[in-house]
Coordinates of C-alpha atoms in Angstrom, one line a residue:
M474 CA 12.8 -18.8 17.8
T475 CA 10.2 -18.8 20.5
E476 CA 6.6 -18.0 19.8
V477 CA 5.7 -14.7 18.1
I478 CA 2.9 -12.9 19.9
V479 CA 1.0 -10.3 17.9
R480 CA -1.2 -7.8 19.8
R481 CA -2.7 -4.4 19.4
A482 CA -0.2 -1.6 20.2
V483 CA -0.6 0.6 23.2
V484 CA 0.8 4.0 24.1
D485 CA 3.5 2.4 26.2
D486 CA 4.8 0.7 23.0
A487 CA 5.9 4.1 21.4
E488 CA 9.6 3.7 22.5
D489 CA 9.8 0.2 21.0
L490 CA 8.0 1.3 17.8
G491 CA 10.4 4.1 17.4
R492 CA 13.4 1.9 17.8
V493 CA 12.1 -0.8 15.5
H494 CA 11.1 1.8 12.9
V495 CA 14.5 3.3 12.7
V496 CA 16.6 0.1 12.7
S497 CA 14.3 -1.6 10.2
W498 CA 14.3 1.3 7.8
R499 CA 18.1 1.6 8.0
A500 CA 18.4 -2.1 7.1
A501 CA 15.5 -2.4 4.6
Y502 CA 16.3 0.7 2.6
A503 CA 20.1 0.6 2.6
G504 CA 21.3 1.0 -1.0
L505 CA 17.8 1.9 -2.1
V506 CA 17.6 5.5 -0.8
P507 CA 20.3 8.0 0.0
D508 CA 22.5 7.2 3.0
S509 CA 21.9 10.8 4.3
L510 CA 18.1 10.1 4.6
L511 CA 18.8 6.9 6.6
A512 CA 21.5 8.6 8.8
G513 CA 19.1 11.4 9.5
L514 CA 16.5 9.1 11.1
S515 CA 16.0 9.7 14.8
V516 CA 14.7 7.3 17.3
E517 CA 13.6 10.1 19.5
T518 CA 11.6 11.8 16.7
A519 CA 10.1 8.4 15.7
V520 CA 9.1 7.8 19.4
G521 CA 7.3 11.1 19.5
R522 CA 5.4 10.4 16.3
W523 CA 4.4 6.9 17.5
S524 CA 3.3 8.3 20.8
E525 CA 1.0 10.8 19.0
R526 CA -0.4 8.1 16.7
L527 CA -1.1 5.7 19.5
S528 CA -2.7 8.5 21.6
S529 CA -5.1 9.6 18.8
D530 CA -6.0 6.0 17.7
P531 CA -8.5 6.9 14.9
S532 CA -11.2 4.3 14.3
G533 CA -10.1 3.5 10.8
R534 CA -6.5 2.6 11.7
R535 CA -5.0 -0.3 13.6
I536 CA -1.4 -0.6 14.8
I537 CA -0.2 -4.0 15.9
V538 CA 3.1 -5.2 17.4
A539 CA 5.0 -8.5 17.3
E540 CA 6.8 -9.7 20.5
V541 CA 9.3 -12.4 20.9
D542 CA 10.2 -13.2 24.5
G543 CA 8.3 -10.1 25.6
I544 CA 10.3 -7.8 23.4
V545 CA 8.7 -5.8 20.6
V546 CA 10.5 -6.8 17.4
G547 CA 8.1 -5.7 14.7
F548 CA 4.9 -3.8 13.9
A549 CA 2.3 -3.4 11.2
V550 CA -0.2 -0.6 10.4
V551 CA -3.5 -1.0 8.5
V552 CA -6.0 1.7 7.6
A553 CA -9.4 1.7 6.0
G554 CA -10.3 3.9 3.0
R555 CA -7.2 6.1 2.7
D556 CA -6.1 8.1 -0.3
G557 CA -9.6 8.6 -1.7
A558 CA -9.9 4.8 -2.0
A559 CA -13.3 3.3 -2.2
P560 CA -14.7 2.6 1.3
E561 CA -14.4 -1.1 0.9
T562 CA -10.7 -0.8 0.2
G563 CA -8.1 -0.8 3.0
E564 CA -4.4 -0.4 3.0
L565 CA -1.6 -2.4 4.6
A566 CA 0.4 0.8 5.4
A567 CA 3.4 -0.8 7.0
I568 CA 5.1 -4.0 8.1
Y569 CA 8.6 -3.7 9.6
A570 CA 10.7 -6.0 11.8
E571 CA 14.1 -5.8 13.3
P572 CA 16.7 -7.4 11.0
P573 CA 17.7 -10.2 13.4
V574 CA 14.2 -11.6 13.1
W575 CA 13.9 -11.4 9.4
S576 CA 12.9 -14.7 7.8
Q577 CA 11.9 -16.2 11.1
G578 CA 8.1 -15.8 10.9
V579 CA 7.7 -12.4 12.5
G580 CA 6.6 -10.7 9.2
H581 CA 4.3 -13.7 8.4
A582 CA 2.6 -13.4 11.8
L583 CA 2.2 -9.6 11.5
H584 CA 0.9 -10.1 7.9
E585 CA -1.8 -12.6 9.0
V586 CA -3.0 -10.5 11.9
A587 CA -2.9 -7.3 9.8
L588 CA -5.2 -8.9 7.2
Q589 CA -7.6 -9.9 9.9
Q590 CA -7.5 -6.3 11.2
L591 CA -8.5 -5.2 7.7
R592 CA -11.3 -7.7 7.7
D593 CA -12.4 -6.4 11.1
L594 CA -12.5 -2.9 9.7
G595 CA -15.0 -4.1 7.1
V596 CA -12.9 -3.9 4.0
S597 CA -13.1 -6.4 1.1
S598 CA -10.0 -5.4 -0.7
A599 CA -6.6 -3.9 0.2
T600 CA -3.6 -2.3 -1.3
L601 CA -0.1 -1.6 -0.2
W602 CA 2.6 0.6 -1.6
V603 CA 6.2 -0.5 -1.8
L604 CA 9.4 0.9 -3.3
N605 CA 9.6 -0.9 -6.6
T606 CA 13.3 -1.5 -6.2
N607 CA 12.7 -3.2 -2.8
E608 CA 13.0 -6.7 -4.1
R609 CA 13.0 -8.3 -0.6
A610 CA 9.7 -6.7 0.3
R611 CA 8.2 -7.5 -3.0
R612 CA 9.1 -11.2 -2.7
F613 CA 7.6 -11.2 0.8
Y614 CA 4.3 -9.8 -0.3
E615 CA 4.1 -11.9 -3.5
R616 CA 4.7 -15.0 -1.3
H617 CA 1.7 -13.9 0.7
G618 CA -0.6 -13.6 -2.3
W619 CA -0.3 -10.0 -3.3
N620 CA -0.1 -9.1 -7.0
W621 CA 2.2 -6.4 -8.3
V622 CA 0.3 -3.6 -10.1
A623 CA 2.6 -1.1 -11.8
R624 CA 1.5 2.3 -10.6
T625 CA 3.5 5.2 -9.3
R626 CA 3.0 8.0 -7.0
P627 CA 5.0 10.5 -5.0
S628 CA 5.3 9.5 -1.3
S629 CA 5.4 12.5 1.1
R630 CA 3.0 11.7 3.9
T631 CA 4.0 9.5 6.9
A632 CA 7.0 7.9 8.4
C633 CA 5.4 4.5 8.0
R634 CA 5.6 4.7 4.2
C635 CA 8.2 4.6 1.6
P636 CA 11.0 7.2 2.1
R637 CA 9.9 10.7 1.5
R638 CA 10.9 11.4 -2.0
S639 CA 9.0 12.6 -5.0
T640 CA 8.7 10.5 -8.1
G641 CA 10.8 12.9 -10.1
E642 CA 13.5 13.5 -7.6
A643 CA 16.9 11.9 -8.3
C644 CA 18.3 9.5 -5.8
R645 CA 21.4 7.2 -5.6
D646 CA 23.2 6.9 -8.9
G647 CA 20.7 9.1 -10.7
A648 CA 17.9 6.6 -10.5
L649 CA 14.4 7.8 -9.8
H650 CA 12.3 6.6 -6.9
A651 CA 9.2 5.0 -8.3
Y652 CA 6.4 3.4 -6.3
G653 CA 4.0 0.6 -7.1
T654 CA 1.0 -0.9 -5.4
M655 CA 0.2 -4.5 -4.7
T656 CA -3.4 -5.6 -4.4
S657 CA -4.7 -8.7 -2.7
L658 CA -8.3 -8.9 -3.6
P659 CA -8.9 -12.6 -2.8
R660 CA -7.2 -12.6 0.6
V661 CA -9.0 -9.8 2.4

């Protein structure tokens, strides 16, 4: 693979972000969430949401993209002080990449720049939320120094997060969606 270039996202990236968002979710969450949820994802809807996010650009949020050969293949989102967290705590809200570039350094490059963005926002600790049955994602974050903390919460806020399901809502094969957080105090 050629060099991965990570840069701050701009409004013109909305179409690429929408595409990457939908294809990465369909691959990452296959078998973990109902097929109907994944089938219902719309690139057009995602593009609209990304366009809005990139246009508003709040000071406590950073959106970055990864490019390979000039094509956006992944993204990450970080925010400072969300969910009533202490002001010194940030959140790695999302890292997603297209499946063809999985395990080729794109996620690693996004992760490193995302942590730097959190530092630039002035936070000294960070959390992230991950579907606890998403073993691939958990392995990725653990390899990057995050520690699993067994906590749960319903997820109903943004398209950048775990699928919109409540903790008590049944999903595939009667299992329940549960969420956990990972914390990386030493690295941020």
